[in-house]
Tab-separated table of C-alpha atoms in Angstrom:
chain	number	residue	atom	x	y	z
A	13	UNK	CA	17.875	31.309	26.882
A	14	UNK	CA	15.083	30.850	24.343
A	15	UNK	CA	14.413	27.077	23.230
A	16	UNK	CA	14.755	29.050	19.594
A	17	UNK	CA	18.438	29.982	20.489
A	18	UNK	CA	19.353	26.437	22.761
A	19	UNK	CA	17.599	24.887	19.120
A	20	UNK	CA	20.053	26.460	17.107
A	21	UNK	CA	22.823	26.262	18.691
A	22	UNK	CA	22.697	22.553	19.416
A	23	UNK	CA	22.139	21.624	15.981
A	24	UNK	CA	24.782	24.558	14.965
A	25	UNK	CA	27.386	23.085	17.097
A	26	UNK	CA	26.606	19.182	15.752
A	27	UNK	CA	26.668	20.336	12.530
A	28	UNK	CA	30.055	22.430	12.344
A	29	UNK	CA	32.104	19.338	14.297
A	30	UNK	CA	30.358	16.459	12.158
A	31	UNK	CA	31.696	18.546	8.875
A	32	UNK	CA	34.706	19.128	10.738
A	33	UNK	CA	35.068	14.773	10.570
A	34	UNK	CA	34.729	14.991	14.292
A	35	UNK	CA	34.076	11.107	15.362
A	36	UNK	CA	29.695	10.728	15.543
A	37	UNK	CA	30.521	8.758	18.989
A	38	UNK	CA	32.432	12.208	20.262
A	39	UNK	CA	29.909	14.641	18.872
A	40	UNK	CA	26.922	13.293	20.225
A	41	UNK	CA	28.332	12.324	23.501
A	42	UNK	CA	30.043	15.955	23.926
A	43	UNK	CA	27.800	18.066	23.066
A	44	UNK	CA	25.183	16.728	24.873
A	45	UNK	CA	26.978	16.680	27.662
A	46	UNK	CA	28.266	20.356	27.522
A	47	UNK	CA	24.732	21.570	26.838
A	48	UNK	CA	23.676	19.516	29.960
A	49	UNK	CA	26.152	21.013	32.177
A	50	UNK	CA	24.611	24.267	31.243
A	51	UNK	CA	20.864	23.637	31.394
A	52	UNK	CA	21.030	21.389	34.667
A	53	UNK	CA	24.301	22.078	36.103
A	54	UNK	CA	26.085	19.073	37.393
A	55	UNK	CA	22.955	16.623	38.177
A	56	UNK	CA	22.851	16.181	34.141
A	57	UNK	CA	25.861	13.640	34.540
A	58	UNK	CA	24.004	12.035	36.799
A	59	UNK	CA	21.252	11.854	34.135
A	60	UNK	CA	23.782	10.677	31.718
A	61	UNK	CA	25.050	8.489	33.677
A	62	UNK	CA	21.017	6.462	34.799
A	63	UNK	CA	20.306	6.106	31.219
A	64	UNK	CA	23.369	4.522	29.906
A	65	UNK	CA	22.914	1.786	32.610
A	66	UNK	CA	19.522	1.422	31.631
A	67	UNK	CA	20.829	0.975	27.880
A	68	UNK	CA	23.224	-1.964	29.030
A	69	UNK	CA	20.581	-3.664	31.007
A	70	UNK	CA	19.074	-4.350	27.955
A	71	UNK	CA	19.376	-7.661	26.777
A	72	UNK	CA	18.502	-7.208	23.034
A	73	UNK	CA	22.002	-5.355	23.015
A	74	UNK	CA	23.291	-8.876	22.782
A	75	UNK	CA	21.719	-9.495	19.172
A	76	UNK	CA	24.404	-7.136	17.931
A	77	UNK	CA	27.544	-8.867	18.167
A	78	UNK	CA	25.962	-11.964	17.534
A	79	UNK	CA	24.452	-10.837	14.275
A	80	UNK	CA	27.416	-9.098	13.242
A	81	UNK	CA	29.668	-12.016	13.847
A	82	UNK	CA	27.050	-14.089	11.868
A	83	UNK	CA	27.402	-12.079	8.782
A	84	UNK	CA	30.952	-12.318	8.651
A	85	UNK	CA	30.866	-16.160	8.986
A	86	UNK	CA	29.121	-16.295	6.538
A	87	UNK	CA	30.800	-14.044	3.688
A	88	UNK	CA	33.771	-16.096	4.442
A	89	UNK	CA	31.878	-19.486	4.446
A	90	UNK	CA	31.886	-19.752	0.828
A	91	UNK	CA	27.864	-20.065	0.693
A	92	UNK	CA	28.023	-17.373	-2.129
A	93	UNK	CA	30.003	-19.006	-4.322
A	94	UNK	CA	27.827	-22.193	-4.448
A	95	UNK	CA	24.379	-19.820	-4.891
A	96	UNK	CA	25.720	-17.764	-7.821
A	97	UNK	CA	26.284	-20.898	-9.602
A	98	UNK	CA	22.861	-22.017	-8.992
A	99	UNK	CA	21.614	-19.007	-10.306
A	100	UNK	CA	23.789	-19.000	-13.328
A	101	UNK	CA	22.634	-21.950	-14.073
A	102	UNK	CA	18.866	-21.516	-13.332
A	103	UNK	CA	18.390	-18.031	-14.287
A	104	UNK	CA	21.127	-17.274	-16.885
A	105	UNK	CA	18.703	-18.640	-19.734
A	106	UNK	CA	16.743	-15.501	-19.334
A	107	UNK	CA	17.303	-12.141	-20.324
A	108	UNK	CA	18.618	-10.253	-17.497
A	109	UNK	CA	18.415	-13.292	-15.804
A	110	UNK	CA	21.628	-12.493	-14.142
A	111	UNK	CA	20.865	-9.349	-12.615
A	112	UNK	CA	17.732	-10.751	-11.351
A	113	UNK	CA	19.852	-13.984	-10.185
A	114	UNK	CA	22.003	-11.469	-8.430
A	115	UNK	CA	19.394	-9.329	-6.549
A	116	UNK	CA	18.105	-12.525	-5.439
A	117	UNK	CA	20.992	-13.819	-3.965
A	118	UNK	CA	21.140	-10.615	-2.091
A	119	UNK	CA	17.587	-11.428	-0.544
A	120	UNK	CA	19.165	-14.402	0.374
A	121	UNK	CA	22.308	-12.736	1.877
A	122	UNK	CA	20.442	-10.208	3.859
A	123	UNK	CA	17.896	-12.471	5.518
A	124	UNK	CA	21.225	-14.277	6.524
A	125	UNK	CA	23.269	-11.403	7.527
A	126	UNK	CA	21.860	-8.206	9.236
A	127	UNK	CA	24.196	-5.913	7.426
A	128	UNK	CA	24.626	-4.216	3.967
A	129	UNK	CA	28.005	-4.566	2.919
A	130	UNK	CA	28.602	-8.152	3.138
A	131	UNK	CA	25.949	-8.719	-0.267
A	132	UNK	CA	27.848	-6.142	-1.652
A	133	UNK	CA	30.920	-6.775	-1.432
A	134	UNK	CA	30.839	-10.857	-2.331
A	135	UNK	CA	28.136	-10.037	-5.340
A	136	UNK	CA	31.094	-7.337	-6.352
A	137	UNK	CA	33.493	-9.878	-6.194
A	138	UNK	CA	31.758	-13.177	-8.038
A	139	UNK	CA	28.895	-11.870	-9.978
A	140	UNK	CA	29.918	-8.517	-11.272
A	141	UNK	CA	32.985	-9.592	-13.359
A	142	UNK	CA	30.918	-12.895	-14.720
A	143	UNK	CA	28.325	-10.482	-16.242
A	144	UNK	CA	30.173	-8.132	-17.263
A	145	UNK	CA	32.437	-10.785	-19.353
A	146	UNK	CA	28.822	-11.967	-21.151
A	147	UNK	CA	28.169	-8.538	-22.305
A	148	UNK	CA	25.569	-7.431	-19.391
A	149	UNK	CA	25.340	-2.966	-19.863
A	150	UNK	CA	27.812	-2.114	-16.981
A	151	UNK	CA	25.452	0.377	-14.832
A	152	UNK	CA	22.311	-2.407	-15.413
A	153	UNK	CA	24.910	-4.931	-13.316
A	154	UNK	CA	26.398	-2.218	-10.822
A	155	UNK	CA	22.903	-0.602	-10.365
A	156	UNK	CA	21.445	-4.259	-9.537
A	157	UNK	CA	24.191	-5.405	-6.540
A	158	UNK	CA	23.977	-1.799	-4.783
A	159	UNK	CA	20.327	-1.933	-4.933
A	160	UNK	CA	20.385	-5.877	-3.457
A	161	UNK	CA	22.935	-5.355	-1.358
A	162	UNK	CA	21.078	-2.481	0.834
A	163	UNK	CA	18.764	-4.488	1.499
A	164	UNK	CA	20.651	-6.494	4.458
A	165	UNK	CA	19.356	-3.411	6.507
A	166	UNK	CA	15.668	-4.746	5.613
A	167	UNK	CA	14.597	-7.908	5.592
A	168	UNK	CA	15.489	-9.455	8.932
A	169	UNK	CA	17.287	-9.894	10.817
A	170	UNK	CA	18.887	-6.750	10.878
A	171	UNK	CA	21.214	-4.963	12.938
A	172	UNK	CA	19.748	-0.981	12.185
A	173	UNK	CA	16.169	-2.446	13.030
A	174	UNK	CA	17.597	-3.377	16.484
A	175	UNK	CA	19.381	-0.030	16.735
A	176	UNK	CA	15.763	1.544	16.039
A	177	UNK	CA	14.061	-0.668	18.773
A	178	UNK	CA	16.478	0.153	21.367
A	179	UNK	CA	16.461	4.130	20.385
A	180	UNK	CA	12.211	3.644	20.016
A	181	UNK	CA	11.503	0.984	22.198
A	182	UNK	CA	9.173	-0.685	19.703
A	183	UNK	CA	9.616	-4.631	19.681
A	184	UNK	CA	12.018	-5.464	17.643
A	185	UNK	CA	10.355	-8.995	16.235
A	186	UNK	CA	7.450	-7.033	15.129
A	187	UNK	CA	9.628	-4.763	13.542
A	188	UNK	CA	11.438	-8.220	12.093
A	189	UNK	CA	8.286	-9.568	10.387
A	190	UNK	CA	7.469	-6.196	9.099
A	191	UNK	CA	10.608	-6.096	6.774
A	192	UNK	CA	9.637	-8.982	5.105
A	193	UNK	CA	6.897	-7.687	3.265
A	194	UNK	CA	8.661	-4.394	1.886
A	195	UNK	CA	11.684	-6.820	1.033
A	196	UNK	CA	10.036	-8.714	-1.123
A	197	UNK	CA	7.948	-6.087	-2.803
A	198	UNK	CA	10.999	-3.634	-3.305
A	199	UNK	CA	12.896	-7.359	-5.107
A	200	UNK	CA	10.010	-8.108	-7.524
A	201	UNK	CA	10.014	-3.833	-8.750
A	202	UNK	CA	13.229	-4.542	-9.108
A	203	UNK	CA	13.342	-7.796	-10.757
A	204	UNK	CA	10.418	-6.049	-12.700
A	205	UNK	CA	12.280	-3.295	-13.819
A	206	UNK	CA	16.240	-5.255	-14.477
A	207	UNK	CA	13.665	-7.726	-17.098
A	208	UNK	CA	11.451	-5.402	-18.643
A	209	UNK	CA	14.707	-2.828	-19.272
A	210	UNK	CA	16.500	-5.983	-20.848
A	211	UNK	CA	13.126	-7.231	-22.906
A	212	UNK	CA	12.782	-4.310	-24.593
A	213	UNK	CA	16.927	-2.933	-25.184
A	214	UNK	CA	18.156	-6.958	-25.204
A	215	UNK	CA	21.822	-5.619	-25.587
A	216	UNK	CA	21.424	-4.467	-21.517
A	217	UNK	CA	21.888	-8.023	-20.581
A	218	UNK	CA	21.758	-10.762	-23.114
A	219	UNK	CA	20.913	-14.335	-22.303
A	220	UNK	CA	23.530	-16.892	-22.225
A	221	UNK	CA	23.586	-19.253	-25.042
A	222	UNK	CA	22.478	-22.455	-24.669
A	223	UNK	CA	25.552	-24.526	-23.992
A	224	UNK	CA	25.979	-22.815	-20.776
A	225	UNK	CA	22.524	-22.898	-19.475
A	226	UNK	CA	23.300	-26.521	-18.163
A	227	UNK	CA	20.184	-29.416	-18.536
A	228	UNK	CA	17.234	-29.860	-16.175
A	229	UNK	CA	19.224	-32.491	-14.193
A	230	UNK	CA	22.196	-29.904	-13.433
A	231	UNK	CA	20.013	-27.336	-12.166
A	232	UNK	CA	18.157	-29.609	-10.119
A	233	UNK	CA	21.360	-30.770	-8.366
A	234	UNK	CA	22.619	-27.354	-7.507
A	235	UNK	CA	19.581	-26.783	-5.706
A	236	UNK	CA	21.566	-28.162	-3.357
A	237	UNK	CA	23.494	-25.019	-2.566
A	238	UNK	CA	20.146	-23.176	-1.377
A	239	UNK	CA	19.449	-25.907	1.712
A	240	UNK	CA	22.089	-24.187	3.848
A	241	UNK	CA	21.361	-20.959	3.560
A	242	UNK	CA	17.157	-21.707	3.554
A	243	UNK	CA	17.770	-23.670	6.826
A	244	UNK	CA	19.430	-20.487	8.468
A	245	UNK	CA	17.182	-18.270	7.596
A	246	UNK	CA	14.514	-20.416	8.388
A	247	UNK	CA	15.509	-21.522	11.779
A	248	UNK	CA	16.414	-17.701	12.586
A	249	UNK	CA	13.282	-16.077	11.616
A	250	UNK	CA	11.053	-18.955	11.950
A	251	UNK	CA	12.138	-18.854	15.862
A	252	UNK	CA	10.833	-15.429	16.241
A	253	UNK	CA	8.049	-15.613	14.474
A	254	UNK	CA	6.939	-18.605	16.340
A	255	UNK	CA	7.773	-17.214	19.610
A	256	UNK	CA	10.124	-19.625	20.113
A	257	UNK	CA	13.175	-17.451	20.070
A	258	UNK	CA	14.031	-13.609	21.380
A	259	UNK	CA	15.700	-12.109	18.795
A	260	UNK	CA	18.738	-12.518	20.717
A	261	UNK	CA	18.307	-16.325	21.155
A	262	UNK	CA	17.733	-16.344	17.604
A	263	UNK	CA	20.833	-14.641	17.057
A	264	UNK	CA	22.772	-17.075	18.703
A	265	UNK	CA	20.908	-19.800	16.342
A	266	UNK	CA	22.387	-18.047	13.309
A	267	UNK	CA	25.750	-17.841	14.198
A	268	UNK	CA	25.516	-21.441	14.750
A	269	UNK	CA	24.076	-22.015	11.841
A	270	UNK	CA	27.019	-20.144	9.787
A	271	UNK	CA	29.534	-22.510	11.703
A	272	UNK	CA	27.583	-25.048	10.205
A	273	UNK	CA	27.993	-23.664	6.953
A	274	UNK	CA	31.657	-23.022	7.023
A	275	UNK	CA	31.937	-26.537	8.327
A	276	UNK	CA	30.181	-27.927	5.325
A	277	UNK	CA	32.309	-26.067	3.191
A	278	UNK	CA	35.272	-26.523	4.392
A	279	UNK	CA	35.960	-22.707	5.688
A	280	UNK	CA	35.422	-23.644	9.239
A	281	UNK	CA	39.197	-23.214	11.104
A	282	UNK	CA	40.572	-21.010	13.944
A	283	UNK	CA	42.481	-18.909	12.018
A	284	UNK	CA	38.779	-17.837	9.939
A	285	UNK	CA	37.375	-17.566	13.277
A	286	UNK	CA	39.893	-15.249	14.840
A	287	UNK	CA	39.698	-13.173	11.925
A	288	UNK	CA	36.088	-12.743	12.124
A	289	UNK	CA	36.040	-12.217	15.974
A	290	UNK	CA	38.401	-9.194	16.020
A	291	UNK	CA	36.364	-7.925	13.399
A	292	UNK	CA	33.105	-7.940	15.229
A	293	UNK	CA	34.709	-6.876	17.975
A	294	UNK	CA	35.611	-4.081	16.049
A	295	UNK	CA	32.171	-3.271	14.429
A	296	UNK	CA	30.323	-3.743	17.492
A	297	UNK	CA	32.515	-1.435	19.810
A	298	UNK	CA	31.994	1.361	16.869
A	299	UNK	CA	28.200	0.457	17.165
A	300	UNK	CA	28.002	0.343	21.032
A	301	UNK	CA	29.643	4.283	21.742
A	302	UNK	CA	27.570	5.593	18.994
A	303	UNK	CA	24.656	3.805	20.906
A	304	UNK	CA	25.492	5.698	24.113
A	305	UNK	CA	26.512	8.769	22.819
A	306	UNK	CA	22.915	8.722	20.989
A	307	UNK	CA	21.051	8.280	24.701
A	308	UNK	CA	23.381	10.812	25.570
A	309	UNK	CA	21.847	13.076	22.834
A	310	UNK	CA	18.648	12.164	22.965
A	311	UNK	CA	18.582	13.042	26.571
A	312	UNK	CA	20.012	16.320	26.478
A	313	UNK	CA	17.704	17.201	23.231
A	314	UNK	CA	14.614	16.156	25.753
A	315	UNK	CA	15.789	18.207	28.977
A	316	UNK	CA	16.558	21.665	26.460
A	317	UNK	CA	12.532	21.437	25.878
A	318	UNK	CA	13.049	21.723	22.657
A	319	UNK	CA	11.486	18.417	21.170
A	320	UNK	CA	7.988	20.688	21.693
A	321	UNK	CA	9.725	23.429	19.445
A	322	UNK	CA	10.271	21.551	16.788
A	323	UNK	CA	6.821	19.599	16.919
A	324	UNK	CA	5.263	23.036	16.719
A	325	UNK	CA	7.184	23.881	14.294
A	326	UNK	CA	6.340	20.879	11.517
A	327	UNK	CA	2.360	22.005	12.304
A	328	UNK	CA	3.400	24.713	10.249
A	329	UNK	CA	4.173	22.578	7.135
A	330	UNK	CA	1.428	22.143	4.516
A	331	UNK	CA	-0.563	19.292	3.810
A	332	UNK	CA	-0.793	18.332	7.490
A	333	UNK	CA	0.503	14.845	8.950
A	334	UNK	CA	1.022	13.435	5.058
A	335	UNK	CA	3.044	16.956	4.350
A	336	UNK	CA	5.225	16.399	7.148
A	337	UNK	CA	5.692	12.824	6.916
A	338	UNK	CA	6.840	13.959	3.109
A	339	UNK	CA	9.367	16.569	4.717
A	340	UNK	CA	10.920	13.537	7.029
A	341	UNK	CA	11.552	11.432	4.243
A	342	UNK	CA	12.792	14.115	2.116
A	343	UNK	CA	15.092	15.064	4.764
A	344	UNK	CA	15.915	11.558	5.236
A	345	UNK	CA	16.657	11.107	1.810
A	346	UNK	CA	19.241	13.677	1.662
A	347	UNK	CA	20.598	13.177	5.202
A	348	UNK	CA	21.349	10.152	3.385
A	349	UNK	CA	23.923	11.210	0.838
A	350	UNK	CA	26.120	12.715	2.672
A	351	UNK	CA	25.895	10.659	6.541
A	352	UNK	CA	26.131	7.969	7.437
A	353	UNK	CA	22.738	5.413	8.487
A	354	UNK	CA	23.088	5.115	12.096
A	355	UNK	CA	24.310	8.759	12.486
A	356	UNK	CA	20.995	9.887	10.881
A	357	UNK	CA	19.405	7.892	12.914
A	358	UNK	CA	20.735	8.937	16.283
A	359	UNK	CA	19.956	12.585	15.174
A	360	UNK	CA	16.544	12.307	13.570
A	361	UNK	CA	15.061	9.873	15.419
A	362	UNK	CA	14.588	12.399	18.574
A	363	UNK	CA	12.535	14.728	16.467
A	364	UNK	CA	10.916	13.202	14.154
A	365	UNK	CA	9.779	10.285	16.601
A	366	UNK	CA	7.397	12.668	18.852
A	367	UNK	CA	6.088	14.007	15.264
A	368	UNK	CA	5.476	10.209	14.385
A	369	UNK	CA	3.040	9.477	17.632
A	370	UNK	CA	0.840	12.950	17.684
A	371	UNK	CA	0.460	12.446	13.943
A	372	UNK	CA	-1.060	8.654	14.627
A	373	UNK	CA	1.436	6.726	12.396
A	374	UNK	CA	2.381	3.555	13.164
A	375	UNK	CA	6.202	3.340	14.474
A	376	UNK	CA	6.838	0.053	13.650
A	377	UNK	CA	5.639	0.945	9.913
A	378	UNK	CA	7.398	4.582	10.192
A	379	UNK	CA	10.400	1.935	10.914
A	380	UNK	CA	10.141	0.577	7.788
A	381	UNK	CA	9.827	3.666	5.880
A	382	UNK	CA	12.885	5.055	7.843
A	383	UNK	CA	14.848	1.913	7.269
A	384	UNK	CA	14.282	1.917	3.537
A	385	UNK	CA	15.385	5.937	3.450
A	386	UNK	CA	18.656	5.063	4.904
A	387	UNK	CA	18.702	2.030	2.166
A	388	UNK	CA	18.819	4.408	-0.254
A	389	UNK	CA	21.417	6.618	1.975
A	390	UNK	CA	23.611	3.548	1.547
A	391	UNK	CA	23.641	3.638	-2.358
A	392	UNK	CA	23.144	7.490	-2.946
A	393	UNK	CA	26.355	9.802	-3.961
A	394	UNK	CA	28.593	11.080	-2.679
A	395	UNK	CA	29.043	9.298	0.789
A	396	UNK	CA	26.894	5.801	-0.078
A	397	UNK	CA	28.630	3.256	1.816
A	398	UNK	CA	27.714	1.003	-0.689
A	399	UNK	CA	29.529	2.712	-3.642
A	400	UNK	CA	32.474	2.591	-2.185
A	401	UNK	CA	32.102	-1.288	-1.308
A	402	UNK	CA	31.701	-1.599	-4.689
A	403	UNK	CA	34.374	0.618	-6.180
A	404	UNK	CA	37.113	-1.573	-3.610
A	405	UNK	CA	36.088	-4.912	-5.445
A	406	UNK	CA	35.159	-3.687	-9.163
A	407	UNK	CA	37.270	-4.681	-11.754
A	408	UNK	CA	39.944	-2.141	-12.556
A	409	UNK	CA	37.684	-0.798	-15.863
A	410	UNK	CA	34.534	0.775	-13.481
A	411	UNK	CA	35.391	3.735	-13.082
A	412	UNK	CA	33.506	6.063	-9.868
A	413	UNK	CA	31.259	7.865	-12.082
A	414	UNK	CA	29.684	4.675	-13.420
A	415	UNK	CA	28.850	3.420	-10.086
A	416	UNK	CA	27.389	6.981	-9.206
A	417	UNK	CA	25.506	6.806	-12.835
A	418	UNK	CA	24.089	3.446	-11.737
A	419	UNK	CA	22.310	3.943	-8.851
A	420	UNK	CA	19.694	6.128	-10.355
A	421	UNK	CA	17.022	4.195	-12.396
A	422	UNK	CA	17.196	1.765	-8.771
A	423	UNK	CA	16.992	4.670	-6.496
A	424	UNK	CA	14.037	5.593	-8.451
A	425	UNK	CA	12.171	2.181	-8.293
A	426	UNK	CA	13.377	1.978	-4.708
A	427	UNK	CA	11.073	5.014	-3.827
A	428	UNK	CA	7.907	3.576	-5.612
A	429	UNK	CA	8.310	0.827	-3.411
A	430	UNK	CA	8.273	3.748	-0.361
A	431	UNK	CA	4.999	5.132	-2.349
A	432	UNK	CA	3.561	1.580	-1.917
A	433	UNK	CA	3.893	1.095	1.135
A	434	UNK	CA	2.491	4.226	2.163
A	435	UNK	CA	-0.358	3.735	-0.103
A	436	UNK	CA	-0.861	0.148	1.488
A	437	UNK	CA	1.023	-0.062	4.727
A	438	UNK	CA	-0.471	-3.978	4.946
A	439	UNK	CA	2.248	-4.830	3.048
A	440	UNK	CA	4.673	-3.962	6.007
A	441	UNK	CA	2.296	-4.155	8.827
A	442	UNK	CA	0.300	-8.001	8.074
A	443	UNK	CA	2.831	-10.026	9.095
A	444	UNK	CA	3.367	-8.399	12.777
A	445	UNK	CA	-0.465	-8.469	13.165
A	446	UNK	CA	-0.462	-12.546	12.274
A	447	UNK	CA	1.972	-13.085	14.337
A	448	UNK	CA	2.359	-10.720	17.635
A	449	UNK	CA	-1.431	-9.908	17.824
């Protein structure tokens, strides 16, 4: 059978059972295994079966769970609650100060967390309602916590960045210290945009009036609130960076860290932390058979032959490496809107990774670009994760189509931030060269 044919018919069949709601886990795992069968006859199990134990020998597989179980420590530490007053009192004063307030706190959360809901969902719950009662435009605060929230899949640590170092086998604390720089640059377009929108239309999110901004010696007591959280990220990424720490080690560090924090505030008790262990167990099972079935995949995808098909087959787009690096993001971008992140991931990354090296791109800086394309996946209609985190904890007067109406003037900025970093990949690639080279 023609790779052509095997081509289409692999991507046919993953295609017809994924819109079918077919489990990713099952899809990946079965088809590649049936196509196996076929193509190798029964040595393909045995295959199979070498490559998932090379996948669980891997000790950066670790970092998951402990991550995961950090994140959820934390949203139920209370460390939220004591930033958002901080910034309400430090940033309120401004106009759109807020917002910006908000999508800071969510670079907080995500260099914290690893995840994208967890921002989401606790800047849903405290922030949203307080600007909405002081008159903030209702898409200018919706747009500004799904635009912060996906941004836990980012900056570092993050769980999808280890998912793309086990699938690429790039190092994962280079990939780390890249995020940073993209982070940051994606929260000041942002912050740009949230106060220039609100200098020039003031209604879009009016400062608070004096008697509420609080006097210098309030704000400089709830500083107070930002030593925690600081000292967790610090010690986390500060141990990679320095070589102290493998990611995992680091992980560990974090999740100490959040006990810490629950301690402090009084969250820390074995009921919180029986909750939050069945629920990573949860999460990271989910995570760990999509892993496999994506080896599984990949694989099969590599003993069809057809990886060379397809890298013939993007010479033939126009505008050479730069045109198809344009046709991976686009296809990323609307991938995106209607799958989920890691599933894209575990079916892209096969193809478009070979594309990546013969081209002479950077993977650790494709990373980025990747990561920030499924970012946008998470706050894109109609499947965004993150609309739907934020439609369970909006007050009952947001309706759907206000959180779908939000999203664009962010998704917009969010992909000038992807133009910049092509344009200047030092802002994602200086930090791994200071610190790994």
């Amino acid at each position: 059978m023609s790779v052509e044919l095997l081509t289409f018919l692999f991507f046919g069949s993953l295609l017809v059972f994924v819109l079918l709601g077919t489990p990713l886990a099952f899809v990946l795992g079965g088809i590649s295994v049936v196509f196996l069968y076929f193509e190798m006859g029964p040595i393909g199990f045995y295959l199979l079966a070498s490559k998932m134990w090379e996948s669980m020998a891997n000790p950066t597989l670790m970092a998951i769970p402990l991550f995961v179980y950090m994140a959820i420590l934390l949203e139920k530490s209370g460390v939220a609650n004591d930033l958002y007053d901080m910034m309400h009192i430090w940033w309120g004063g401004l106009r759109g100060g807020l917002a910006i307030g908000t999508v800071l706190i969510c670079v907080i959360f995500a260099a914290m967390s690893g995840i994208s809901g967890a921002a989401v969902v606790t800047m849903g719950t405290i922030a949203l309602p307080k600007m909405l009662e002081r008159g903030y435009d209702k898409k200018m605060a919706l747009g500004a916590i799904n635009a912060g929230g996906g941004w836990g899949i980012l900056i570092p640590p993050s769980i999808l960045m280890v998912l793309y170092s086990l699938l690429t086998e790039v190092s994962v604390g280079r990939l780390f210290a890249a995020g940073v720089g993209p982070g940051l640059t994606l929260f000041v377009l942002v912050s740009i945009y949230i106060g220039g929108r609100c200098w020039l239309q003031p209604e879009m999110g009016p400062a608070l009036p004096p008697e509420e901004r609080g006097s210098w010696a309030d704000k400089f007591r709830a500083l107070k609130s930002v030593i925690l959280p600081i000292g967790i990220v610090a010690f986390v990424l500060g141990s990679i960076f320095g070589g102290f720490a493998t990611p995992t080690e680091a992980a560990a560090i974090g999740v100490f860290g959040a006990l810490i924090a629950a301690g402090v505030n009084r969250q820390l008790n074995l009921p919180m932390l029986h909750e939050a262990a069945i629920a990573t167990l949860k999460l990271t099972a989910l995570i760990m058979w999509i892993l496999f079935a994506a080896h599984a995949f990949s694989t099969a995808y590599t003993a069809l032959g057809a990886q060379s098909f397809i890298s013939d087959l993007m010479s033939y787009i126009p505008g050479g490496k730069w045109g198809a690096l344009a046709f991976m993001l686009l296809v990323l971008f609307f991938l995106g809107m209607v799958l989920d992140p890691v599933g894209i991931m575990l079916i892209t990354l096969p193809v478009f990774l070979p594309v990546v090296r013969e081209a002479g791109f950077d993977p650790i800086w494709f990373g980025i670009l990747f990561i920030i394309m499924m970012e946008v996946g998470y706050m894109t209609p109609p499947f965004g994760f993150n609309l739907f985190y934020l439609k369970g904890v909006a007050p009952p007067g947001v309706t759907m189509g206000d959180i779908y109406a939000s999203v664009i003037p962010y998704v917009l900025v969010t992909l000038l931030g992807v133009l910049l970093i092509i344009l200047f990949p030092g802002i994602a690639l200086y930090l791994p060269g200071a610190f790994f080279d």
